[in-house]
mmCIF file of C-alpha atoms in Angstrom:
data_model
loop_
_atom_site.group_PDB
_atom_site.id
_atom_site.type_symbol
_atom_site.label_atom_id
_atom_site.label_comp_id
_atom_site.label_asym_id
_atom_site.label_seq_id
_atom_site.Cartn_x
_atom_site.Cartn_y
_atom_site.Cartn_z
ATOM 1 C CA MET A 1 -21.448 1.515 -1.221
ATOM 2 C CA ASP A 2 -20.965 0.011 2.126
ATOM 3 C CA SER A 3 -18.477 0.981 4.703
ATOM 4 C CA GLN A 4 -15.985 -2.033 4.083
ATOM 5 C CA SER A 5 -15.953 -1.251 0.251
ATOM 6 C CA ARG A 6 -15.637 2.520 0.214
ATOM 7 C CA TRP A 7 -12.593 1.855 2.566
ATOM 8 C CA LEU A 8 -11.076 -0.644 0.397
ATOM 9 C CA ALA A 9 -11.468 2.019 -2.248
ATOM 10 C CA ILE A 10 -9.964 4.468 -0.679
ATOM 11 C CA LEU A 11 -6.869 2.038 0.089
ATOM 12 C CA GLY A 12 -6.695 1.399 -3.477
ATOM 13 C CA LYS A 13 -6.479 4.832 -4.510
ATOM 14 C CA LEU A 14 -4.133 6.158 -2.111
ATOM 15 C CA ARG A 15 -2.516 9.536 -3.240
ATOM 16 C CA VAL A 16 1.339 8.543 -3.748
ATOM 17 C CA ASN A 17 4.161 10.293 -4.811
ATOM 18 C CA ARG A 18 5.264 9.357 -8.562
ATOM 19 C CA SER A 19 7.809 11.597 -9.159
ATOM 20 C CA GLN A 20 10.741 8.949 -8.748
ATOM 21 C CA GLY A 21 8.337 6.121 -9.414
ATOM 22 C CA LEU A 22 5.735 4.526 -7.422
ATOM 23 C CA ALA A 23 6.457 5.210 -3.353
ATOM 24 C CA PRO A 24 5.505 2.606 -1.239
ATOM 25 C CA HIS A 25 5.410 4.760 1.877
ATOM 26 C CA LYS A 26 1.893 5.100 2.657
ATOM 27 C CA PRO A 27 1.016 1.270 1.859
ATOM 28 C CA LEU A 28 3.623 0.202 3.674
ATOM 29 C CA LEU A 29 2.892 2.006 6.632
ATOM 30 C CA LEU A 30 -0.896 1.040 7.012
ATOM 31 C CA LEU A 31 0.613 -2.451 6.493
ATOM 32 C CA VAL A 32 2.339 -2.043 9.830
ATOM 33 C CA VAL A 33 -0.486 -0.543 11.173
ATOM 34 C CA LEU A 34 -2.858 -3.605 10.548
ATOM 35 C CA GLU A 35 0.002 -5.592 11.841
ATOM 36 C CA MET A 36 0.036 -4.078 14.965
ATOM 37 C CA ILE A 37 -4.026 -4.463 15.137
ATOM 38 C CA GLU A 38 -3.722 -7.666 14.732
ATOM 39 C CA ASN A 39 -1.103 -8.128 17.006
ATOM 40 C CA GLY A 40 -3.166 -5.962 19.931
ATOM 41 C CA ASP A 41 -0.528 -3.619 19.775
ATOM 42 C CA LEU A 42 -2.879 -0.625 18.902
ATOM 43 C CA GLN A 43 -6.024 -0.923 20.834
ATOM 44 C CA SER A 44 -7.246 3.093 20.380
ATOM 45 C CA PRO A 45 -7.629 4.977 16.922
ATOM 46 C CA ASP A 46 -4.449 7.438 18.528
ATOM 47 C CA LEU A 47 -1.185 6.393 17.297
ATOM 48 C CA LYS A 48 1.963 7.904 18.263
ATOM 49 C CA LEU A 49 5.144 8.600 16.377
ATOM 50 C CA THR A 50 7.200 6.543 18.404
ATOM 51 C CA PRO A 51 10.830 5.088 17.882
ATOM 52 C CA GLU A 52 9.081 1.498 18.162
ATOM 53 C CA LEU A 53 6.442 2.488 15.049
ATOM 54 C CA ALA A 54 9.543 3.851 13.186
ATOM 55 C CA PHE A 55 11.309 0.779 13.795
ATOM 56 C CA ARG A 56 8.621 -1.237 12.246
ATOM 57 C CA PHE A 57 8.361 0.928 8.971
ATOM 58 C CA SER A 58 11.832 0.417 8.843
ATOM 59 C CA GLN A 59 11.633 -3.337 9.089
ATOM 60 C CA PHE A 60 8.708 -3.225 6.259
ATOM 61 C CA GLY A 61 10.644 -0.980 4.374
ATOM 62 C CA ILE A 62 13.878 -3.447 3.929
ATOM 63 C CA ILE A 63 11.681 -5.110 1.312
ATOM 64 C CA VAL A 64 11.633 -1.809 -1.080
ATOM 65 C CA ALA A 65 14.484 -0.006 -0.113
ATOM 66 C CA HIS A 66 16.768 -0.952 -2.448
ATOM 67 C CA ARG A 67 14.492 0.394 -5.253
ATOM 68 C CA ARG A 68 14.451 3.798 -3.724
ATOM 69 C CA THR A 69 17.011 6.985 -4.345
ATOM 70 C CA GLN A 70 15.974 8.394 -0.914
ATOM 71 C CA ARG A 71 15.704 6.968 2.858
ATOM 72 C CA MET A 72 12.662 5.530 3.958
ATOM 73 C CA ASP A 73 11.330 8.326 6.454
ATOM 74 C CA ILE A 74 8.487 7.766 8.145
ATOM 75 C CA ARG A 75 7.452 11.209 8.956
ATOM 76 C CA LEU A 76 6.160 11.272 5.246
ATOM 77 C CA PRO A 77 3.583 9.233 5.219
ATOM 78 C CA PHE A 78 2.696 9.399 8.836
ATOM 79 C CA TYR A 79 1.765 12.931 7.877
ATOM 80 C CA HIS A 80 0.381 12.544 4.391
ATOM 81 C CA LEU A 81 -2.164 10.160 5.259
ATOM 82 C CA SER A 82 -4.099 12.713 6.314
ATOM 83 C CA SER A 83 -4.693 13.618 2.789
ATOM 84 C CA ASP A 84 -6.450 10.246 2.352
ATOM 85 C CA THR A 85 -8.807 10.540 5.242
ATOM 86 C CA VAL A 86 -6.909 7.552 6.586
ATOM 87 C CA TRP A 87 -6.454 9.609 10.059
ATOM 88 C CA SER A 88 -5.914 13.528 10.770
ATOM 89 C CA GLY A 89 -2.621 14.352 12.465
ATOM 90 C CA PHE A 90 -1.922 16.465 15.506
ATOM 91 C CA THR A 91 1.293 18.220 17.097
ATOM 92 C CA LYS A 92 2.407 17.643 20.099
ATOM 93 C CA ASP A 93 0.154 20.637 22.045
ATOM 94 C CA GLY A 94 -2.853 18.669 19.855
ATOM 95 C CA SER A 95 -3.284 21.324 17.128
ATOM 96 C CA GLN A 96 -3.635 20.390 13.836
ATOM 97 C CA SER A 97 -0.093 19.433 11.981
ATOM 98 C CA LEU A 98 0.709 21.647 8.887
ATOM 99 C CA ASP A 99 4.003 19.836 8.075
ATOM 100 C CA PRO A 100 5.565 16.450 8.549
ATOM 101 C CA LYS A 101 7.875 17.956 11.123
ATOM 102 C CA SER A 102 5.288 18.997 13.560
ATOM 103 C CA ASN A 103 2.933 15.840 12.993
ATOM 104 C CA ARG A 104 3.429 13.759 16.383
ATOM 105 C CA TYR A 105 0.702 11.804 16.803
ATOM 106 C CA VAL A 106 -2.531 11.255 14.789
ATOM 107 C CA LYS A 107 -6.053 10.049 15.201
ATOM 108 C CA ILE A 108 -7.257 7.112 12.831
ATOM 109 C CA ASP A 109 -10.713 7.782 11.255
ATOM 110 C CA ALA A 110 -13.173 5.823 13.764
ATOM 111 C CA GLU A 111 -14.956 3.786 11.046
ATOM 112 C CA PHE A 112 -11.503 2.608 9.406
ATOM 113 C CA PHE A 113 -10.442 1.374 12.898
ATOM 114 C CA ALA A 114 -13.450 -0.471 13.412
ATOM 115 C CA LEU A 115 -12.916 -2.015 10.534
ATOM 116 C CA ALA A 116 -9.594 -3.075 11.219
ATOM 117 C CA GLN A 117 -10.220 -5.214 14.088
ATOM 118 C CA ASP A 118 -12.125 -7.317 11.615
ATOM 119 C CA LEU A 119 -9.607 -10.528 10.036
ATOM 120 C CA THR A 120 -11.362 -10.618 6.748
ATOM 121 C CA PHE A 121 -11.196 -6.627 6.386
ATOM 122 C CA ARG A 122 -7.451 -6.865 7.074
ATOM 123 C CA LYS A 123 -7.204 -9.850 4.617
ATOM 124 C CA MET A 124 -8.396 -7.481 2.177
ATOM 125 C CA ALA A 125 -6.886 -4.312 2.999
ATOM 126 C CA ARG A 126 -3.598 -5.920 2.743
ATOM 127 C CA VAL A 127 -4.335 -7.572 -0.824
ATOM 128 C CA VAL A 128 -5.357 -4.009 -1.805
ATOM 129 C CA LEU A 129 -2.401 -2.275 -0.395
ATOM 130 C CA ILE A 130 0.076 -4.594 -2.123
ATOM 131 C CA ARG A 131 -1.314 -4.219 -5.302
ATOM 132 C CA THR A 132 0.761 -1.765 -6.868
ATOM 133 C CA GLY A 133 -0.284 -1.477 -10.272
ATOM 134 C CA LEU A 134 3.003 -2.251 -11.475
ATOM 135 C CA TRP A 135 1.876 -4.999 -13.581
ATOM 136 C CA SER A 136 -0.883 -6.444 -15.351
ATOM 137 C CA LEU A 137 -2.049 -9.256 -17.975
ATOM 138 C CA ASP A 138 -3.283 -8.811 -21.231
ATOM 139 C CA ASP A 139 -6.146 -10.922 -22.920
ATOM 140 C CA ASP A 140 -3.635 -13.313 -23.811
ATOM 141 C CA TYR A 141 -2.333 -13.750 -20.421
ATOM 142 C CA ARG A 142 1.108 -12.231 -21.290
ATOM 143 C CA VAL A 143 2.330 -9.855 -18.606
ATOM 144 C CA ILE A 144 2.736 -6.210 -19.216
ATOM 145 C CA VAL A 145 4.677 -4.523 -17.231
ATOM 146 C CA SER A 146 4.324 -0.256 -16.364
ATOM 147 C CA HIS A 147 7.322 1.002 -17.803
ATOM 148 C CA GLY A 148 8.229 4.502 -16.061
ATOM 149 C CA ALA A 149 6.020 4.044 -12.897
ATOM 150 C CA PHE A 150 8.771 1.888 -11.033
ATOM 151 C CA ASP A 151 12.757 0.865 -11.815
ATOM 152 C CA GLU A 152 14.591 -1.426 -9.510
ATOM 153 C CA GLU A 153 17.501 -2.923 -9.518
ATOM 154 C CA ALA A 154 17.479 -6.798 -9.101
ATOM 155 C CA ARG A 155 20.597 -7.716 -7.702
ATOM 156 C CA ASP A 156 19.763 -11.637 -6.662
ATOM 157 C CA GLN A 157 16.867 -12.039 -8.814
ATOM 158 C CA LYS A 158 15.098 -11.154 -12.092
ATOM 159 C CA PRO A 159 13.659 -7.798 -12.454
ATOM 160 C CA LEU A 160 9.797 -7.140 -12.856
ATOM 161 C CA ARG A 161 10.815 -5.393 -16.400
ATOM 162 C CA ASP A 162 12.259 -8.654 -17.770
ATOM 163 C CA PHE A 163 8.757 -10.701 -17.497
ATOM 164 C CA HIS A 164 6.982 -8.425 -19.637
ATOM 165 C CA GLY A 165 5.132 -10.052 -22.547
ATOM 166 C CA SER A 166 6.068 -13.921 -20.690
ATOM 167 C CA ARG A 167 2.729 -15.624 -20.777
ATOM 168 C CA ILE A 168 1.924 -16.679 -16.957
ATOM 169 C CA ALA A 169 1.261 -20.406 -16.332
ATOM 170 C CA LEU A 170 -2.398 -21.327 -16.149
ATOM 171 C CA PRO A 171 -4.573 -23.995 -14.918
ATOM 172 C CA SER A 172 -5.219 -26.677 -16.737
ATOM 173 C CA ASN A 173 -8.903 -26.334 -16.391
ATOM 174 C CA ALA A 174 -9.881 -22.778 -18.350
ATOM 175 C CA LYS A 175 -12.920 -22.434 -15.930
ATOM 176 C CA LEU A 176 -10.415 -21.035 -13.290
ATOM 177 C CA TRP A 177 -8.561 -18.877 -15.551
ATOM 178 C CA PRO A 178 -9.253 -14.892 -14.849
ATOM 179 C CA GLY A 179 -12.169 -13.595 -17.232
ATOM 180 C CA PRO A 180 -11.234 -11.100 -19.674
ATOM 181 C CA GLN A 181 -13.446 -8.852 -18.362
ATOM 182 C CA HIS A 182 -11.601 -9.097 -14.763
ATOM 183 C CA LEU A 183 -8.388 -8.421 -17.056
ATOM 184 C CA ALA A 184 -9.631 -5.185 -18.787
ATOM 185 C CA TRP A 185 -10.898 -4.021 -15.414
ATOM 186 C CA HIS A 186 -7.487 -4.512 -13.948
ATOM 187 C CA ARG A 187 -5.807 -2.732 -16.704
ATOM 188 C CA GLU A 188 -8.026 0.312 -16.633
ATOM 189 C CA ASN A 189 -8.246 0.678 -12.807
ATOM 190 C CA ARG A 190 -4.814 -0.559 -11.625
ATOM 191 C CA LEU A 191 -2.384 -0.457 -13.996
ATOM 192 C CA CYS A 192 0.036 2.562 -13.802
ATOM 193 C CA ALA A 193 0.503 4.432 -16.862
#
């Protein structure tokens, strides 16, 4: 497996907290990091926990904040992404951090950082990070919503759970439809049980 495929697989299998539904913190922080790299705001693999980083994270978090019971605390994904080998966390004095409160900066994995300089990789990484496994399709192209993995209050919109069982709109050309083997793979590898 080449390094790009390996890293996309790592991003697709981030260890996330599922105790109160699917926690979005790690994917959101990585989306912030990818944006910073793309904008030229992060030019080395050293990333400090700064008010600016926390602000960016909070701006991304607005998208899902109404779905979460606890506040979006950047310290948790900033520390816990070390367990996914994306980076290593350090304290203010440069020793390995042992908890989220002491974690002041991280050193992003060199291979991941080098790949993140590539536009194509960033696009693919974003797709992987955004796919949360909350829904899939059955072989009849009807929506399957992963019950229990995610509970939302959709104040101004139809909640995802209401789409369960609905058939999706498909192109008139059946050759453009997703193949049953791909749908099966997605259900087995991406859908949260």
